[in-house]
Each structure stands twice: as C-alpha cells, then as structure tokens.
PDB file of N, CA and C in Angstrom:
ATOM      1  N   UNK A 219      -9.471  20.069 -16.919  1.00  0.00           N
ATOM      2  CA  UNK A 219      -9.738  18.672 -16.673  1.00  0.00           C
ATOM      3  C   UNK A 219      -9.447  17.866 -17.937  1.00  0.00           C
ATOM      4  N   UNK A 220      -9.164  17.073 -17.887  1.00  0.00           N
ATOM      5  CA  UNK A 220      -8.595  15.814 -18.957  1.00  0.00           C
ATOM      6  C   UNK A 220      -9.999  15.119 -19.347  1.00  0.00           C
ATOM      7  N   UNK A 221      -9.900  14.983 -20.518  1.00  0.00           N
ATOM      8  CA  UNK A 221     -10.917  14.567 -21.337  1.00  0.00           C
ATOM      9  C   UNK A 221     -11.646  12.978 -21.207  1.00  0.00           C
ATOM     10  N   UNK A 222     -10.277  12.340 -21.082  1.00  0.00           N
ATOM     11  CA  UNK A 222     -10.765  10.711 -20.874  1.00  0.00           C
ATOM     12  C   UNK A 222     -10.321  10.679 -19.613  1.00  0.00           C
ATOM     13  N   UNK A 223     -10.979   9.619 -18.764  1.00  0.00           N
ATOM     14  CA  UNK A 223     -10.881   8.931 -17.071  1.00  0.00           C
ATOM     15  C   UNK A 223     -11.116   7.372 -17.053  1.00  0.00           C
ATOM     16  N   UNK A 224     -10.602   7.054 -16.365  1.00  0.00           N
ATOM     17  CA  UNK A 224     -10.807   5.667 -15.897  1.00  0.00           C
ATOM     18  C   UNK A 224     -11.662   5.641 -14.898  1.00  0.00           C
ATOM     19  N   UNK A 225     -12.376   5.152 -14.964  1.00  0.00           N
ATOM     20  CA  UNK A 225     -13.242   4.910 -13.378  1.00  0.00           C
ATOM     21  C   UNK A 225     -13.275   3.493 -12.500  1.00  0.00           C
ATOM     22  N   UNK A 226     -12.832   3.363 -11.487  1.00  0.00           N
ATOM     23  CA  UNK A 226     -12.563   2.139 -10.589  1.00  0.00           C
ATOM     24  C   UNK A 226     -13.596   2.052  -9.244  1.00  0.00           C
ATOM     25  N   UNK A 227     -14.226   0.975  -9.291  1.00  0.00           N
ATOM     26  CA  UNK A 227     -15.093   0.599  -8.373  1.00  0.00           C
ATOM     27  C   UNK A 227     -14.995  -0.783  -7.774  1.00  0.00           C
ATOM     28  N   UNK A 228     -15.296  -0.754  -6.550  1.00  0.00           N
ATOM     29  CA  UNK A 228     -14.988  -2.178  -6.022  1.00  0.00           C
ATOM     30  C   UNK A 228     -16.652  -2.676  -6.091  1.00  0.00           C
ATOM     31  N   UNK A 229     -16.990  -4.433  -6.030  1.00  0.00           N
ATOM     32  CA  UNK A 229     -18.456  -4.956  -5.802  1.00  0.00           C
ATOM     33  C   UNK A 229     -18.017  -5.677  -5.144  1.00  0.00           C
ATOM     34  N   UNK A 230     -19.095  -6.182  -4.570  1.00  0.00           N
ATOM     35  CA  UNK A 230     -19.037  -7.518  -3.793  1.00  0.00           C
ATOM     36  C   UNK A 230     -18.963  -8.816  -4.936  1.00  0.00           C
ATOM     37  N   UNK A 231     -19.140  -8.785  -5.550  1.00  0.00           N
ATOM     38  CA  UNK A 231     -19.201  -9.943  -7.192  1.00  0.00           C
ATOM     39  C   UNK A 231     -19.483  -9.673  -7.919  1.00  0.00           C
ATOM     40  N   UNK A 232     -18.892 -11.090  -9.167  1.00  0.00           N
ATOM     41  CA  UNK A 232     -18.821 -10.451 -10.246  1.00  0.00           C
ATOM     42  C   UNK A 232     -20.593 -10.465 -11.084  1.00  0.00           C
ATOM     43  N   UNK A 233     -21.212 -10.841 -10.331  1.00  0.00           N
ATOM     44  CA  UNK A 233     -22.737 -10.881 -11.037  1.00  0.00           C
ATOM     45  C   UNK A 233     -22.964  -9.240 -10.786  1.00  0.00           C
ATOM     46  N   UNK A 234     -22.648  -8.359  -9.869  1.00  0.00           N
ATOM     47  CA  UNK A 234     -23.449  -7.099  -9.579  1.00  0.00           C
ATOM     48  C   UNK A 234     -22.020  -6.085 -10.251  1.00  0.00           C
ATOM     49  N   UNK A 235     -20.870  -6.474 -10.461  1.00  0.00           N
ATOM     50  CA  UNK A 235     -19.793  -5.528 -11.391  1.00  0.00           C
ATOM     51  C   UNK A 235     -20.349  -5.465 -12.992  1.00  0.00           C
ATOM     52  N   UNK A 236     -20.852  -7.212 -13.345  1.00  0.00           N
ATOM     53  CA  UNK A 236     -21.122  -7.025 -15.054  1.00  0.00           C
ATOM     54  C   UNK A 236     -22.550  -6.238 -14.903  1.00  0.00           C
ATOM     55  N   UNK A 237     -23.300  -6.313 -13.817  1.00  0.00           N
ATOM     56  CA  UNK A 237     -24.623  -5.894 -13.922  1.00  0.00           C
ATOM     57  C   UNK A 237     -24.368  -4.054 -13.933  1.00  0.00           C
ATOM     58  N   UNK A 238     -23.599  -3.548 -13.276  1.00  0.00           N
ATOM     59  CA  UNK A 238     -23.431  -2.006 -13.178  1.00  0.00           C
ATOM     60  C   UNK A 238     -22.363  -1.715 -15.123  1.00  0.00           C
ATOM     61  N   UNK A 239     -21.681  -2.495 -15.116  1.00  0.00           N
ATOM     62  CA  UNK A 239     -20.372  -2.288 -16.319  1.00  0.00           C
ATOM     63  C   UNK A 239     -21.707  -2.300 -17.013  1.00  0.00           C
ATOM     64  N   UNK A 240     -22.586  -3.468 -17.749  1.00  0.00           N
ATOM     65  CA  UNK A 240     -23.538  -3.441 -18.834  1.00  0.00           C
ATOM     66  C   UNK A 240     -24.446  -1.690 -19.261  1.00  0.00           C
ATOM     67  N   UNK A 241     -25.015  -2.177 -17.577  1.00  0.00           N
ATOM     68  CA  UNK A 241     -25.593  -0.515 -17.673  1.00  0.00           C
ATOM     69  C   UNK A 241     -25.545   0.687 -18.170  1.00  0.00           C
ATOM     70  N   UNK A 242     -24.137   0.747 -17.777  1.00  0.00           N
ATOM     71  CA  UNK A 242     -23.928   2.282 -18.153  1.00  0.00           C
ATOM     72  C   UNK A 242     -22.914   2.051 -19.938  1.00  0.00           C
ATOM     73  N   UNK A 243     -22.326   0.557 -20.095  1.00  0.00           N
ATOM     74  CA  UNK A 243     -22.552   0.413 -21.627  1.00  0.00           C
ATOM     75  C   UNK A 243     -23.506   0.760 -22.532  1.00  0.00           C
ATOM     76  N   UNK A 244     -24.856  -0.071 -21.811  1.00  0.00           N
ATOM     77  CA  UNK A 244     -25.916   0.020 -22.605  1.00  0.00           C
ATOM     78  C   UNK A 244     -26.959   1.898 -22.947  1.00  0.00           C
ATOM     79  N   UNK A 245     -26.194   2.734 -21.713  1.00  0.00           N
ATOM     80  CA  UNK A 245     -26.663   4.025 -21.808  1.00  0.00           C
ATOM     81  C   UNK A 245     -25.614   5.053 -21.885  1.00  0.00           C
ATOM     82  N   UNK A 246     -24.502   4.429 -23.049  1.00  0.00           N
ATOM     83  CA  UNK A 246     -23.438   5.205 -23.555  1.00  0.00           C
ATOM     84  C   UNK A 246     -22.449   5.735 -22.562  1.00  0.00           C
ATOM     85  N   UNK A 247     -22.732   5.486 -21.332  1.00  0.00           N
ATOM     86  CA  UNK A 247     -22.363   6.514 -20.264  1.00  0.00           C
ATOM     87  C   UNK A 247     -20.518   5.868 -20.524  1.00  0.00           C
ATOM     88  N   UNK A 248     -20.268   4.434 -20.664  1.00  0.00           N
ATOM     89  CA  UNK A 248     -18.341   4.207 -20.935  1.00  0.00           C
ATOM     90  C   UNK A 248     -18.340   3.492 -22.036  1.00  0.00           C
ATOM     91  N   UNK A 249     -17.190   3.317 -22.311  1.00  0.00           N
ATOM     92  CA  UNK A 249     -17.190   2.684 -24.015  1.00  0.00           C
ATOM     93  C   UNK A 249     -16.766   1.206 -23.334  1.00  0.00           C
ATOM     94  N   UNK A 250     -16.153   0.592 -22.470  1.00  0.00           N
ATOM     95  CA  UNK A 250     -15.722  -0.413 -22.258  1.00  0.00           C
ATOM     96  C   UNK A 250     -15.731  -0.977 -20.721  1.00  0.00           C
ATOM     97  N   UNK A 251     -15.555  -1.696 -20.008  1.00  0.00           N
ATOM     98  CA  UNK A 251     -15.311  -2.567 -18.587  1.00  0.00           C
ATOM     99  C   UNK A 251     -14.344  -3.767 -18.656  1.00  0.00           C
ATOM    100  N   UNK A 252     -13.580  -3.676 -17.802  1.00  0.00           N
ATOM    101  CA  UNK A 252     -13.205  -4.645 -17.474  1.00  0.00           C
ATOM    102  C   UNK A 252     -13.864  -5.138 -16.157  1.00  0.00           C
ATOM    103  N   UNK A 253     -13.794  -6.533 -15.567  1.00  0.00           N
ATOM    104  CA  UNK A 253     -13.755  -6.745 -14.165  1.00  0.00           C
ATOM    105  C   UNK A 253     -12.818  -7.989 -14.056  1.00  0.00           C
ATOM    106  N   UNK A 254     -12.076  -7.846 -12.778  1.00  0.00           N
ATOM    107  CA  UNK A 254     -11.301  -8.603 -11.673  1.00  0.00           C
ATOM    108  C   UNK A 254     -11.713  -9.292 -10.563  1.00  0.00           C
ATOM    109  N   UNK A 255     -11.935 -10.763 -10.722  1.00  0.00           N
ATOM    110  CA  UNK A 255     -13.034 -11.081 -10.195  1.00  0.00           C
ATOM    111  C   UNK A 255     -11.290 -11.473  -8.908  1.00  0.00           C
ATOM    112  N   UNK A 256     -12.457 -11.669  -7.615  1.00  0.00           N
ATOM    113  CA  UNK A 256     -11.853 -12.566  -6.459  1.00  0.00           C
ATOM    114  C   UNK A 256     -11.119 -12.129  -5.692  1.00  0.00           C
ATOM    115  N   UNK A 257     -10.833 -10.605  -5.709  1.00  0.00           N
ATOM    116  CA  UNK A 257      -9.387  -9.694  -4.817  1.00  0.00           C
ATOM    117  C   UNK A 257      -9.793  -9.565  -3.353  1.00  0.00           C
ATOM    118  N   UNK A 258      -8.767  -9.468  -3.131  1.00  0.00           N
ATOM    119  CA  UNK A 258      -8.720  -9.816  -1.510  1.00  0.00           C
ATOM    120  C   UNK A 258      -8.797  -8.439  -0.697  1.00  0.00           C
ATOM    121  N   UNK A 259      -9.915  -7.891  -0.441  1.00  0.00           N
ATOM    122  CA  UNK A 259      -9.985  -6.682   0.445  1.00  0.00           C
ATOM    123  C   UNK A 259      -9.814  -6.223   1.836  1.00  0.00           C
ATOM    124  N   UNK A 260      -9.096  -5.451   2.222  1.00  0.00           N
ATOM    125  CA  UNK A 260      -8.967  -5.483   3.768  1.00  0.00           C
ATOM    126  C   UNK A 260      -9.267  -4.255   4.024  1.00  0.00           C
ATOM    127  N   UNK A 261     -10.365  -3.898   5.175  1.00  0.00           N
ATOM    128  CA  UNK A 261     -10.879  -2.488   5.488  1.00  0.00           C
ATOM    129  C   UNK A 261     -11.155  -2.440   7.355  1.00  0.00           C
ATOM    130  N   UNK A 262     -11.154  -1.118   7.279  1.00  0.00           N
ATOM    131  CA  UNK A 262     -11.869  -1.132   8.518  1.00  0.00           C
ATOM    132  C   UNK A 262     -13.428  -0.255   8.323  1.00  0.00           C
ATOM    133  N   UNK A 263     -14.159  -1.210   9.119  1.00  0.00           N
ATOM    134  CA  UNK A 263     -15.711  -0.027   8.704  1.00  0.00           C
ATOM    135  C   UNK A 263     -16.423  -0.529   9.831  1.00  0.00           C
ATOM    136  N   UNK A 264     -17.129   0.600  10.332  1.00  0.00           N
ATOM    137  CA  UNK A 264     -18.186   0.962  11.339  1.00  0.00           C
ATOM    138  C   UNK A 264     -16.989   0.040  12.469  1.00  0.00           C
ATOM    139  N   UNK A 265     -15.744   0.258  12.994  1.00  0.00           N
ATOM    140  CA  UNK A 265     -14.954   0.019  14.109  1.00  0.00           C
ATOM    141  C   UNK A 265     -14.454  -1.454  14.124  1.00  0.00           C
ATOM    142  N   UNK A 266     -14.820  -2.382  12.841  1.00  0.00           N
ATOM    143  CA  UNK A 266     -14.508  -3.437  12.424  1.00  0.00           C
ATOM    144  C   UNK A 266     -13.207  -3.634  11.635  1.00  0.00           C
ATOM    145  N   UNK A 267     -12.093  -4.356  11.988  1.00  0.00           N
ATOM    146  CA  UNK A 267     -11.478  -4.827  10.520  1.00  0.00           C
ATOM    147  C   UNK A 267     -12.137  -6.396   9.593  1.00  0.00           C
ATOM    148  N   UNK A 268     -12.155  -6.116   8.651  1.00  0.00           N
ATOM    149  CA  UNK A 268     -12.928  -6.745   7.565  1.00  0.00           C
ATOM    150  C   UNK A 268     -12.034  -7.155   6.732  1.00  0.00           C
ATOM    151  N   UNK A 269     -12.007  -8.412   6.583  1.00  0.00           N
ATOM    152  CA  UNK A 269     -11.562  -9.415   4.662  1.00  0.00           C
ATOM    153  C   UNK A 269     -12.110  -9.621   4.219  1.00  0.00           C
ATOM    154  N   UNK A 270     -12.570  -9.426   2.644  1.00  0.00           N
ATOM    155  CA  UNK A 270     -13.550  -9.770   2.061  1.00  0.00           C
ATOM    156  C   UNK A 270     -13.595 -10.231   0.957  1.00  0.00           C
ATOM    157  N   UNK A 271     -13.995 -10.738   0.009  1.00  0.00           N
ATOM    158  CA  UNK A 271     -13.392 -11.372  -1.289  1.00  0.00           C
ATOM    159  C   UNK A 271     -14.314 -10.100  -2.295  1.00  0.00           C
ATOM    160  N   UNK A 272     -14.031  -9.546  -2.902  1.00  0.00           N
ATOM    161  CA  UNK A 272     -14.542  -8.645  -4.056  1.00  0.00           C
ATOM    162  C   UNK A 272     -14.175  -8.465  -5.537  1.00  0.00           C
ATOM    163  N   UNK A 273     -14.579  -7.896  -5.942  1.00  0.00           N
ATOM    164  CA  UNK A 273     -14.307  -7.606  -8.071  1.00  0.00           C
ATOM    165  C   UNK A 273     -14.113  -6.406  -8.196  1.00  0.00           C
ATOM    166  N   UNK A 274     -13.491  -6.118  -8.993  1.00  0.00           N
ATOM    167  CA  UNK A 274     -12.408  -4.438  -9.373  1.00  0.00           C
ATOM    168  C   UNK A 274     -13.287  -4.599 -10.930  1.00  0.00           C
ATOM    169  N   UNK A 275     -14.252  -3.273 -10.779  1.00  0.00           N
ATOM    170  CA  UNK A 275     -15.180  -2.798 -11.742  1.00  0.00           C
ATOM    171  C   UNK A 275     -14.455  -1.742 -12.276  1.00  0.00           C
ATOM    172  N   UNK A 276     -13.321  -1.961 -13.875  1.00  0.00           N
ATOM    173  CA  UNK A 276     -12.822  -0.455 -14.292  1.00  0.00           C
ATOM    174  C   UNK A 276     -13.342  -0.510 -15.318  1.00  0.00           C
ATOM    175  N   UNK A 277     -13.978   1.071 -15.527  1.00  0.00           N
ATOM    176  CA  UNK A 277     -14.581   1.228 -16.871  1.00  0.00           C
ATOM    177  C   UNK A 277     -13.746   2.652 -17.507  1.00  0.00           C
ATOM    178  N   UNK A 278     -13.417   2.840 -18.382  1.00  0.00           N
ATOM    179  CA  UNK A 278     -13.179   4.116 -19.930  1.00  0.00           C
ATOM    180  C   UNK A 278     -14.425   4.647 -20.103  1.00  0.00           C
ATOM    181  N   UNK A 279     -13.772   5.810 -20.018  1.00  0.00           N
ATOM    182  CA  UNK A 279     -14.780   6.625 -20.673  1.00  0.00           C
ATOM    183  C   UNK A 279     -14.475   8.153 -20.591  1.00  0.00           C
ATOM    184  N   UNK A 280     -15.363   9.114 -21.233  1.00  0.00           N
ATOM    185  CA  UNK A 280     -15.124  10.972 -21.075  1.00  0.00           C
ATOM    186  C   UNK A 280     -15.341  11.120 -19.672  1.00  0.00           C
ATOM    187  N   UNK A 281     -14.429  12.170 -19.612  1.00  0.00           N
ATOM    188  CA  UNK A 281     -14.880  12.958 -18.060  1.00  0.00           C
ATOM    189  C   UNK A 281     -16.073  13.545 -17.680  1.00  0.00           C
ATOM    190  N   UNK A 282     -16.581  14.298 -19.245  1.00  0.00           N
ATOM    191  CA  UNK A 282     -17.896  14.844 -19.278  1.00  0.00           C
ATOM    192  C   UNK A 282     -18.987  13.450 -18.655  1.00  0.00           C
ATOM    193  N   UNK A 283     -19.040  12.532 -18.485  1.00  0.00           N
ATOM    194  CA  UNK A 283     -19.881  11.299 -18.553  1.00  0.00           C
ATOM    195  C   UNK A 283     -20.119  10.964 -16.743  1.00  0.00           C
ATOM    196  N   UNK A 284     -19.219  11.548 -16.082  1.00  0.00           N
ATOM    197  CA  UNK A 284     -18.610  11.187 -14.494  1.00  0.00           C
ATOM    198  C   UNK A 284     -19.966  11.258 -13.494  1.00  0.00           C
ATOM    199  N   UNK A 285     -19.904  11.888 -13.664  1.00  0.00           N
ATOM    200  CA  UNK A 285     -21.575  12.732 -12.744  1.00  0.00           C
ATOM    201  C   UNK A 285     -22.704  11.978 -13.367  1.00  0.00           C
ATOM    202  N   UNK A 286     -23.446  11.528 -14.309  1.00  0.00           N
ATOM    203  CA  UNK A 286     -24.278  10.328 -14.489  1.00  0.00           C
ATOM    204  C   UNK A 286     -23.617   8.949 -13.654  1.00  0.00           C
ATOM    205  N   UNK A 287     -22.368   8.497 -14.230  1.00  0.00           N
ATOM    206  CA  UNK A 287     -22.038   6.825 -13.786  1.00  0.00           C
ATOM    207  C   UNK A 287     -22.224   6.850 -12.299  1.00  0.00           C
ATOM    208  N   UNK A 288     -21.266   8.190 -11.775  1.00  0.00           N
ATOM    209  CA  UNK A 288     -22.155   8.338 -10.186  1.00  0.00           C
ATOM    210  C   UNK A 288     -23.163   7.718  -9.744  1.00  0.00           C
ATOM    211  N   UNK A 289     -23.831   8.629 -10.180  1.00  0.00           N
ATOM    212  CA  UNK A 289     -25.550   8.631 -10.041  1.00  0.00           C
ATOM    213  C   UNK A 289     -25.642   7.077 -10.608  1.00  0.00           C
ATOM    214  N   UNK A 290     -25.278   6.799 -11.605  1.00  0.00           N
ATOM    215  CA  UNK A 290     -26.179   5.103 -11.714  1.00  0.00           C
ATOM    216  C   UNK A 290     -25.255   4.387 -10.821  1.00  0.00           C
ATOM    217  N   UNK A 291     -24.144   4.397 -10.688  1.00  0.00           N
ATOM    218  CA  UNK A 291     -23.448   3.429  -9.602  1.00  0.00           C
ATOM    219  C   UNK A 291     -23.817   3.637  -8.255  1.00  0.00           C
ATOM    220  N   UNK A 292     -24.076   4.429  -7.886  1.00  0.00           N
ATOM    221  CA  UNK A 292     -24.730   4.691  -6.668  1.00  0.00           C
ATOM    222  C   UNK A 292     -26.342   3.870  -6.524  1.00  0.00           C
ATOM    223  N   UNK A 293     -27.014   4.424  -7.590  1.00  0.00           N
ATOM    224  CA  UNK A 293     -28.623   3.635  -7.917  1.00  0.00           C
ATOM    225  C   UNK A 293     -28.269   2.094  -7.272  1.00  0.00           C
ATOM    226  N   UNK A 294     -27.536   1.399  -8.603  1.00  0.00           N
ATOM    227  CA  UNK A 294     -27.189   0.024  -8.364  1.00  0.00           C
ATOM    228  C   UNK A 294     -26.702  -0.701  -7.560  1.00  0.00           C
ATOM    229  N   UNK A 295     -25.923   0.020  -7.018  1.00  0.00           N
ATOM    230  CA  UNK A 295     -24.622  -0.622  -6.215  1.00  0.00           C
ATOM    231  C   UNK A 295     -25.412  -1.497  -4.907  1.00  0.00           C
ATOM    232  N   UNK A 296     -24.549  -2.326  -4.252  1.00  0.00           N
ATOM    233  CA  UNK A 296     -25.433  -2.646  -2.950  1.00  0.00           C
ATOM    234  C   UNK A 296     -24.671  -1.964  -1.764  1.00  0.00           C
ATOM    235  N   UNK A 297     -23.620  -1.638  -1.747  1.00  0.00           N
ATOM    236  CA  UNK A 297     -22.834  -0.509  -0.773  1.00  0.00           C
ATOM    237  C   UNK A 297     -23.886   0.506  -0.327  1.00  0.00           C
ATOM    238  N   UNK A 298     -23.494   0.670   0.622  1.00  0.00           N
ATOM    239  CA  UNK A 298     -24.159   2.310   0.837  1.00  0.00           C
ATOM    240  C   UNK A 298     -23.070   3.106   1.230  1.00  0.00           C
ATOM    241  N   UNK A 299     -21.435   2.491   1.090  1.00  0.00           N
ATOM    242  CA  UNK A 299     -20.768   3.927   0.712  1.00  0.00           C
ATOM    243  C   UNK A 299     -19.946   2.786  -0.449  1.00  0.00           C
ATOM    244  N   UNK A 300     -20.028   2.812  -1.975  1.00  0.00           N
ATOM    245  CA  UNK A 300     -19.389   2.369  -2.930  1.00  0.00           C
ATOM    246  C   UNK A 300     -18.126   3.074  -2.858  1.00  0.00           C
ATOM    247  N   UNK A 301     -16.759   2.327  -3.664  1.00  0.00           N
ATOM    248  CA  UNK A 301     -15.577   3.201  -3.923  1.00  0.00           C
ATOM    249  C   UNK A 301     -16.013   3.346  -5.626  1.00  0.00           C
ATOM    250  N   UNK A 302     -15.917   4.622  -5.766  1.00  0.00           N
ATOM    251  CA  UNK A 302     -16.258   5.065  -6.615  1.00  0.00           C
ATOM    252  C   UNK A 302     -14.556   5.923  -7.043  1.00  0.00           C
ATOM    253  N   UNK A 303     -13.710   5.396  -7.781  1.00  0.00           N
ATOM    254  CA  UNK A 303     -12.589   6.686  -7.989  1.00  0.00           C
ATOM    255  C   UNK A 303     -12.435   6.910  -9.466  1.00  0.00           C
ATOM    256  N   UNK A 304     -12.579   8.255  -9.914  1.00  0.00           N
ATOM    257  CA  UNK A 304     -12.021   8.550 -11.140  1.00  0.00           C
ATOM    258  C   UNK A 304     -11.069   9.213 -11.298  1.00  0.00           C
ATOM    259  N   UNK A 305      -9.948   8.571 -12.050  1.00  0.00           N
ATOM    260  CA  UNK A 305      -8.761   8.969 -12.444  1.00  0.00           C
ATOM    261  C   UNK A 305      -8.430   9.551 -13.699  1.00  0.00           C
ATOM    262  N   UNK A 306      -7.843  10.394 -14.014  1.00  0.00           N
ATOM    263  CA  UNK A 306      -7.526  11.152 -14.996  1.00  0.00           C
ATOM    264  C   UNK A 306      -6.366  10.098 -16.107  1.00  0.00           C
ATOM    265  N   UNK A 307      -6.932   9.975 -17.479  1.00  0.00           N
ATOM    266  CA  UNK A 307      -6.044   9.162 -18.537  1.00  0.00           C
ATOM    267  C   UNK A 307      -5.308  10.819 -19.344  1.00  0.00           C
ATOM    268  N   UNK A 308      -3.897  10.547 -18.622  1.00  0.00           N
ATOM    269  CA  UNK A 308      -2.957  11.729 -18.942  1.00  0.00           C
ATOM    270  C   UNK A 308      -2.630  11.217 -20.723  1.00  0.00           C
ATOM    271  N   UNK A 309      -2.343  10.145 -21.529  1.00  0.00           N
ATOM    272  CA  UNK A 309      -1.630  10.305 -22.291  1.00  0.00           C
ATOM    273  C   UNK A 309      -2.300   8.257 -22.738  1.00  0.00           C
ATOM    274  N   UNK A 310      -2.108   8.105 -24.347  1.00  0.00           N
ATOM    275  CA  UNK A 310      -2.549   7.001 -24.117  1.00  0.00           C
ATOM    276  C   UNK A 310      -2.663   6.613 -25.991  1.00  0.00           C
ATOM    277  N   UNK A 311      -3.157   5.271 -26.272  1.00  0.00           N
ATOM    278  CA  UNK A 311      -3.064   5.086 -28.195  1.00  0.00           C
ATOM    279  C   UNK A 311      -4.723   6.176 -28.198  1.00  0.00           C
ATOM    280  N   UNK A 312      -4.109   7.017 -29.323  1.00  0.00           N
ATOM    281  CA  UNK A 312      -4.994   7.920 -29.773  1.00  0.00           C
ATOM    282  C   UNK A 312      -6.341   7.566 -30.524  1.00  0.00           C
ATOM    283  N   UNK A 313      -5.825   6.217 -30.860  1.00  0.00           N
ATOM    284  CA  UNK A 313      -6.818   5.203 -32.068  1.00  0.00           C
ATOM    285  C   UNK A 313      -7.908   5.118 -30.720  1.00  0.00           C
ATOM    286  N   UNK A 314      -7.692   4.544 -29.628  1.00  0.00           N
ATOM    287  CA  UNK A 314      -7.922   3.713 -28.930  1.00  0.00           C
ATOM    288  C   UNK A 314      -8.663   5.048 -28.030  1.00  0.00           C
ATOM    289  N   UNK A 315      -7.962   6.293 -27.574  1.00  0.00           N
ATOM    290  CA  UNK A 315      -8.891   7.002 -26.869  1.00  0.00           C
ATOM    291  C   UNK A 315     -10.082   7.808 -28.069  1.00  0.00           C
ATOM    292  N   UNK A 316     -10.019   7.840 -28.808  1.00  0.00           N
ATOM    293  CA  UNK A 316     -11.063   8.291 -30.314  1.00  0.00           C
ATOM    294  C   UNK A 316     -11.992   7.165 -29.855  1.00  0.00           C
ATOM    295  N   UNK A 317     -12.090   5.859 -30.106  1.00  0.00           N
ATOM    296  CA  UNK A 317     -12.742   5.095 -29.829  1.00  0.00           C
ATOM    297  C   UNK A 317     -13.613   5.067 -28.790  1.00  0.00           C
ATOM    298  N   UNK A 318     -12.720   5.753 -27.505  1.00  0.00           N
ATOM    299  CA  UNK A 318     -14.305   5.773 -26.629  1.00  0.00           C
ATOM    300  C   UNK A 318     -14.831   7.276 -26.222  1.00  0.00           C
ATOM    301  N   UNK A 319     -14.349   8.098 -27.338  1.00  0.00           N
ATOM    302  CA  UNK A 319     -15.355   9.126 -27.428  1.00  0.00           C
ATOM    303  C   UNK A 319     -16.266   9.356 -27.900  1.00  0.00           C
ATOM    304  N   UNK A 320     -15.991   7.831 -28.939  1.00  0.00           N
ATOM    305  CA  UNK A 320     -17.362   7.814 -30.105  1.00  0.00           C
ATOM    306  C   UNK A 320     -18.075   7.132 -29.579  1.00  0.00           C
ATOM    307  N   UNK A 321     -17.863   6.022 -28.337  1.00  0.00           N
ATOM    308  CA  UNK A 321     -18.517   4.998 -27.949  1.00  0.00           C
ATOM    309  C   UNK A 321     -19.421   5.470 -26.654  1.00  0.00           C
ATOM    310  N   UNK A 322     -18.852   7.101 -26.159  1.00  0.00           N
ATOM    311  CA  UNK A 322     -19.492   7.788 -25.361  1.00  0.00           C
ATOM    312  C   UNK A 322     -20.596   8.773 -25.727  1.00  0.00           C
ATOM    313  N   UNK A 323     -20.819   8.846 -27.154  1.00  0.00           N
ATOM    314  CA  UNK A 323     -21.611   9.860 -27.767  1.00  0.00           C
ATOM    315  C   UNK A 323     -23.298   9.458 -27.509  1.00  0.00           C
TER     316      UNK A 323
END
C-alpha cells in the first residue's frame, strides 16, 4: 500500500465539509483540506433521480491514518451512506509529501 492518499468526500455544504476538514486537522488525522463549494450532483437513491448542489471535501494525508477519518467522517457526516473514497498518491513534490507526514504524526 502507498504511503500517502488523498481522501475525497462529498457534503451537503460548505459549513459541515470545513466542520469534518477542521476535525480531523485538529486530531492530526490529515495535514491539509481543501473544499469545492457548489458542484452539481446527480444520483439515483432509494429509486429517485436526484440534483443536488454539494462541496467536494479533499483532504492529504498517510494511509496509516484511513480507518480513524472513516470512523470520524462517518461520526460527523449527515449522510447515512457518505462518499467516502481514498485514493492512492503514486508519485508527487517530496518537500510537500514529508510535510504531511509530519503534519500526520
């Protein structure tokens, strides 16, 4: 498994994306967040198609760290099925992945 991941989550807004991103800042769990506020979602759920306006929650961080942000994104989230995806960071500035291993400690 690859050491650093990106993790991508959708919210319903951007008050409950900075509220989950802070969190797991504030308990080392990623070194950084971005969010994307206002994207235009299209799903189907429980036999519905759905548009919805939402925020793209990506946070950095170790792979070792994955299985906590879970668990707190799940805690927080208001979904009761969140997209939760972690992706593997194959290759990347070395300055820059050092940085959030220290910021994951």
């Amino acid at each position: 498994m690859k050491k650093h991941v990106v993790i991508y989550i959708t919210t319903p807004n951007k008050r409950l994306a900075l509220k989950i991103g802070k969190a797991c800042i504030q308990d080392k769990l990623v070194a950084c967040i971005n969010v994307i506020d206002k994207i235009s979602s299209v799903y189907e759920w429980q036999g519905k198609l759905c548009e919805e306006k939402e925020c793209i929650l990506i946070m950095k961080t170790v792979q070792k760290k994955s299985f906590e942000i879970k668990k707190k994104v799940e805690q927080l989230h208001s979904y009761s099925c969140p997209c939760i995806l972690i992706l593997p960071i194959l290759d990347g500035n070395e300055n820059f992945l050092n940085w959030v291993s220290q910021s994951c400690k």
